Coordinates of N, CA and C in Angstrom, one line a residue:
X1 N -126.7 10.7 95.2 CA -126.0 10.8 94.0 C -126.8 10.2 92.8
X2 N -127.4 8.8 93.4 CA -128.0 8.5 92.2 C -129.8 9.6 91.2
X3 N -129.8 10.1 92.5 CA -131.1 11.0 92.6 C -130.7 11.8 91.1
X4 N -129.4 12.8 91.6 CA -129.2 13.6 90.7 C -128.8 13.2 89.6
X5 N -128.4 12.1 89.0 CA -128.3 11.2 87.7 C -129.5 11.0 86.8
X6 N -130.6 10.9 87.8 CA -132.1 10.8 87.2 C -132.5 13.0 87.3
X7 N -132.3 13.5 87.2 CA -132.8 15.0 87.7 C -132.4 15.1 86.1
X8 N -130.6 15.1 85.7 CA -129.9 15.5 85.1 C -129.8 15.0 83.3
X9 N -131.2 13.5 83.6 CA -131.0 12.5 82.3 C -132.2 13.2 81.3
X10 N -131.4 13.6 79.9 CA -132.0 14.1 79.2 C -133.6 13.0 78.5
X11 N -134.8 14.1 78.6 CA -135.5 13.8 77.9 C -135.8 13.4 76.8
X12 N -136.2 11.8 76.7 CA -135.9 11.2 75.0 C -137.1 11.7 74.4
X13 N -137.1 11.7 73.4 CA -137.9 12.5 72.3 C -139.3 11.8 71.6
X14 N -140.6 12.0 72.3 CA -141.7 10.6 71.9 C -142.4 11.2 70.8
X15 N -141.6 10.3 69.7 CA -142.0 10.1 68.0 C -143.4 9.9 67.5
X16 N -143.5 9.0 68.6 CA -145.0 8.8 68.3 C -145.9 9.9 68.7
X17 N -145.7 11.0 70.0 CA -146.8 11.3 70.3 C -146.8 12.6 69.0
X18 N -145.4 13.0 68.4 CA -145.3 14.0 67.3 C -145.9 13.5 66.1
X19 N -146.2 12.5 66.2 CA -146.2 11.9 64.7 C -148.2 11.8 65.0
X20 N -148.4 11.3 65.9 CA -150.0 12.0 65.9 C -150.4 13.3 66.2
X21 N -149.7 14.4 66.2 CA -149.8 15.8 66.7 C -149.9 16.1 65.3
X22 N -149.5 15.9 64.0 CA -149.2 16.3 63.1 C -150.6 15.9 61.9
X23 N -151.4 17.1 61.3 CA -152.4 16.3 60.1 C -151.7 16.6 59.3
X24 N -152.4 15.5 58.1 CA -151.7 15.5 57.2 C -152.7 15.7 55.5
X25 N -152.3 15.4 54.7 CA -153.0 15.7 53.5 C -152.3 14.6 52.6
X26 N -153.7 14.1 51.9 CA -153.3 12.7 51.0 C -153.9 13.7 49.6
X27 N -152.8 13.5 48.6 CA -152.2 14.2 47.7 C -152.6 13.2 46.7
X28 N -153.6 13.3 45.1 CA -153.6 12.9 44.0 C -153.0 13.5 43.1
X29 N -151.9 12.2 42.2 CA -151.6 13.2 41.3 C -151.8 12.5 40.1
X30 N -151.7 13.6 39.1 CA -152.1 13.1 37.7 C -151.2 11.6 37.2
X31 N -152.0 11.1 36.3 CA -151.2 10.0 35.3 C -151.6 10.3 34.3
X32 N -150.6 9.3 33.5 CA -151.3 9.3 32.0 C -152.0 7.9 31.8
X33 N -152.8 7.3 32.6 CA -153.0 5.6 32.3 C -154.3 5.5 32.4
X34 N -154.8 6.0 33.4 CA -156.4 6.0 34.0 C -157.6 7.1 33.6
X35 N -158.2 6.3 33.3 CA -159.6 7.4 32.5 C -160.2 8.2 33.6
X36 N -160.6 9.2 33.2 CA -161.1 10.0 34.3 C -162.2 10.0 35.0
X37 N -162.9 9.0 34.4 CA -164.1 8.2 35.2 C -164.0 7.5 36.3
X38 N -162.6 6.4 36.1 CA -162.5 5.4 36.6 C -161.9 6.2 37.6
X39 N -161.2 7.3 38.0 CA -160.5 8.4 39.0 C -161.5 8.3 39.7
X40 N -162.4 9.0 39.2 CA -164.2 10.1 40.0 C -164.3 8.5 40.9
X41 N -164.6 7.5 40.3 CA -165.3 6.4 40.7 C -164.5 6.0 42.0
X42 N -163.1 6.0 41.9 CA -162.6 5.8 43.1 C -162.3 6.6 44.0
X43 N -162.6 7.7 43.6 CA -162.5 9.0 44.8 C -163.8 8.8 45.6
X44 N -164.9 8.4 45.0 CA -166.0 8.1 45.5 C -166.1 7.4 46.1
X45 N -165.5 5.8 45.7 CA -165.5 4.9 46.8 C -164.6 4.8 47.8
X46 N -163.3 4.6 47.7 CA -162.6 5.1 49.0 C -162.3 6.2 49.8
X47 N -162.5 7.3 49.1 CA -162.7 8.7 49.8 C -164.0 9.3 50.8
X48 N -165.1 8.7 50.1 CA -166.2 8.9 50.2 C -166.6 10.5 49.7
X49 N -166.0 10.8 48.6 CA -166.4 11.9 48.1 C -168.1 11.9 47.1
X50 N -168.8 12.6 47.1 CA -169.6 12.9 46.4 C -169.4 12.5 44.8
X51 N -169.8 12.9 43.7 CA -170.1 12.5 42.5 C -169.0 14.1 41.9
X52 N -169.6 15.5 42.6 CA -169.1 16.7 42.0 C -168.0 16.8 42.4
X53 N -167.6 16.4 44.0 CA -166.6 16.6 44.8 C -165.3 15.7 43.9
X54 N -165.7 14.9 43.6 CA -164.3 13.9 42.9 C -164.3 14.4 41.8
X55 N -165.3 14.9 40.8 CA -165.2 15.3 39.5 C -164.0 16.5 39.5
X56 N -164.2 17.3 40.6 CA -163.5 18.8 40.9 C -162.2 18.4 41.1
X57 N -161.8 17.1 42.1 CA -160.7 16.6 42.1 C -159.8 15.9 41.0
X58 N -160.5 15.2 40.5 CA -159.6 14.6 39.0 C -159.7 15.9 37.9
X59 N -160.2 16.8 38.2 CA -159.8 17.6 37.2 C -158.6 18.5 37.5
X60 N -159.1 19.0 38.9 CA -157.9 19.9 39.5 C -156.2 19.0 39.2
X61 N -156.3 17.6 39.7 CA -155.0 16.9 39.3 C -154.8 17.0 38.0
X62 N -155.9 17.2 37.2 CA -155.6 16.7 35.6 C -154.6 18.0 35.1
X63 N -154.9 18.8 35.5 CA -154.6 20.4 35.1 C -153.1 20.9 35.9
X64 N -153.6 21.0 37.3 CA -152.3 21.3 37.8 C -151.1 20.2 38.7
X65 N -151.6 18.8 38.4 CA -150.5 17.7 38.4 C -150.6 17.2 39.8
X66 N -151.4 17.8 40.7 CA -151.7 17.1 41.7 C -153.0 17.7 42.8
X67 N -153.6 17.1 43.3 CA -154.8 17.8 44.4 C -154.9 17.0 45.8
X68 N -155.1 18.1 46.8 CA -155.3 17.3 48.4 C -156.7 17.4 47.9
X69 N -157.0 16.3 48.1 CA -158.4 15.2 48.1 C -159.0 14.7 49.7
X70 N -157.8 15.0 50.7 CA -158.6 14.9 52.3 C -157.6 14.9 53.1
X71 N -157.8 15.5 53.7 CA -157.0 15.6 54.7 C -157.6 15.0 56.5
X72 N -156.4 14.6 57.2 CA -156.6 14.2 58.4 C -155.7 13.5 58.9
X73 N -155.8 12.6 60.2 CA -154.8 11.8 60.6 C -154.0 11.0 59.5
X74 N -152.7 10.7 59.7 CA -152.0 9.8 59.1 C -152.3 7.9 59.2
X75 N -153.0 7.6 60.1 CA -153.4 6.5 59.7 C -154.5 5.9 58.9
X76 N -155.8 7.0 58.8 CA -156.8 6.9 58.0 C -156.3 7.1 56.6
X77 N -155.4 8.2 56.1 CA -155.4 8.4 55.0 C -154.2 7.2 54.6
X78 N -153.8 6.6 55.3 CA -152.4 6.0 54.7 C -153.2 4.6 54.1
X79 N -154.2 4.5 55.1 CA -155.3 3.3 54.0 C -155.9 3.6 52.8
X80 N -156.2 5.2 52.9 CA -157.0 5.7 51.6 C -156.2 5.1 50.7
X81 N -154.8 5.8 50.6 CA -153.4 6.0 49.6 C -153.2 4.5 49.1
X82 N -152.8 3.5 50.5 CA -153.1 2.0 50.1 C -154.4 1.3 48.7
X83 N -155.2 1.6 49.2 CA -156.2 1.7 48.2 C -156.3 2.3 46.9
X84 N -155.8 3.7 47.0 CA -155.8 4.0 45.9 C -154.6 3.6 44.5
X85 N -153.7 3.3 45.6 CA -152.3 3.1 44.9 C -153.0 1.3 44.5
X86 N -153.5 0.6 45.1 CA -153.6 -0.7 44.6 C -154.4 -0.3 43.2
X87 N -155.6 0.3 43.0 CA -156.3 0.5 42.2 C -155.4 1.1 40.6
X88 N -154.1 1.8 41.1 CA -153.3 2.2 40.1 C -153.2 3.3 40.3
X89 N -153.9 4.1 41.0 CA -154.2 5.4 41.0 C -152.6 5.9 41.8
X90 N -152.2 7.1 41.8 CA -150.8 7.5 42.2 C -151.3 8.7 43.2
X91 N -151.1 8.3 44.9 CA -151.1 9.0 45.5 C -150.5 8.7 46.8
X92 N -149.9 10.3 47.4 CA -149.2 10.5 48.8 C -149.7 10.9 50.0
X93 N -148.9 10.9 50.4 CA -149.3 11.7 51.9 C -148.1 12.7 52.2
X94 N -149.0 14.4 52.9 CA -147.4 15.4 53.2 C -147.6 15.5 54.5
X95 N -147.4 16.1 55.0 CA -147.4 16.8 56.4 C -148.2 18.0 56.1
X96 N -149.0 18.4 56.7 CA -149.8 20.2 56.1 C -149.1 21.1 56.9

């Protein structure tokens, strides 16, 4: 009896292994506060973007109000976003 109790017991649902199955994209978006230097400068340093690569980036937000700047796991980028958000800069993370 007890056998069939375990055959019958629904499968719980593992969050975690969904939640690393999933990439994701860390999202800049425009402000009105920060010069567009000081943008480039930190796309470069915690991104590790190039000099053109961030230039293309803070412009793309500048214009159309937000740009995926990198995409990948949710733990790496969730440090980018930490970073960037300390620096002032305004950015998320979506699910892709």
């Amino acid at each position: 009896m007890s056998d069939r109790k375990l055959k019958n017991k629904p499968k719980q649902h593992d969050f975690k292994k969904e939640f690393a199955s999933h990439r994701y994209a860390l999202l800049l978006h425009n402000d009105d506060h920060n010069l567009f230097d000081f943008v480039v400068e930190s796309l470069v340093e915690v991104c590790g973007h190039d000099c053109i690569q961030a230039e293309q980036c803070a412009t793309i937000a500048h214009y159309k109000g937000k740009c995926c700047i990198k995409n990948g796991e949710f733990e790496l980028l969730n440090g980018m976003k930490e970073q960037l958000n300390r620096k002032g800069l305004s950015a998320t993370i979506e699910i892709e």
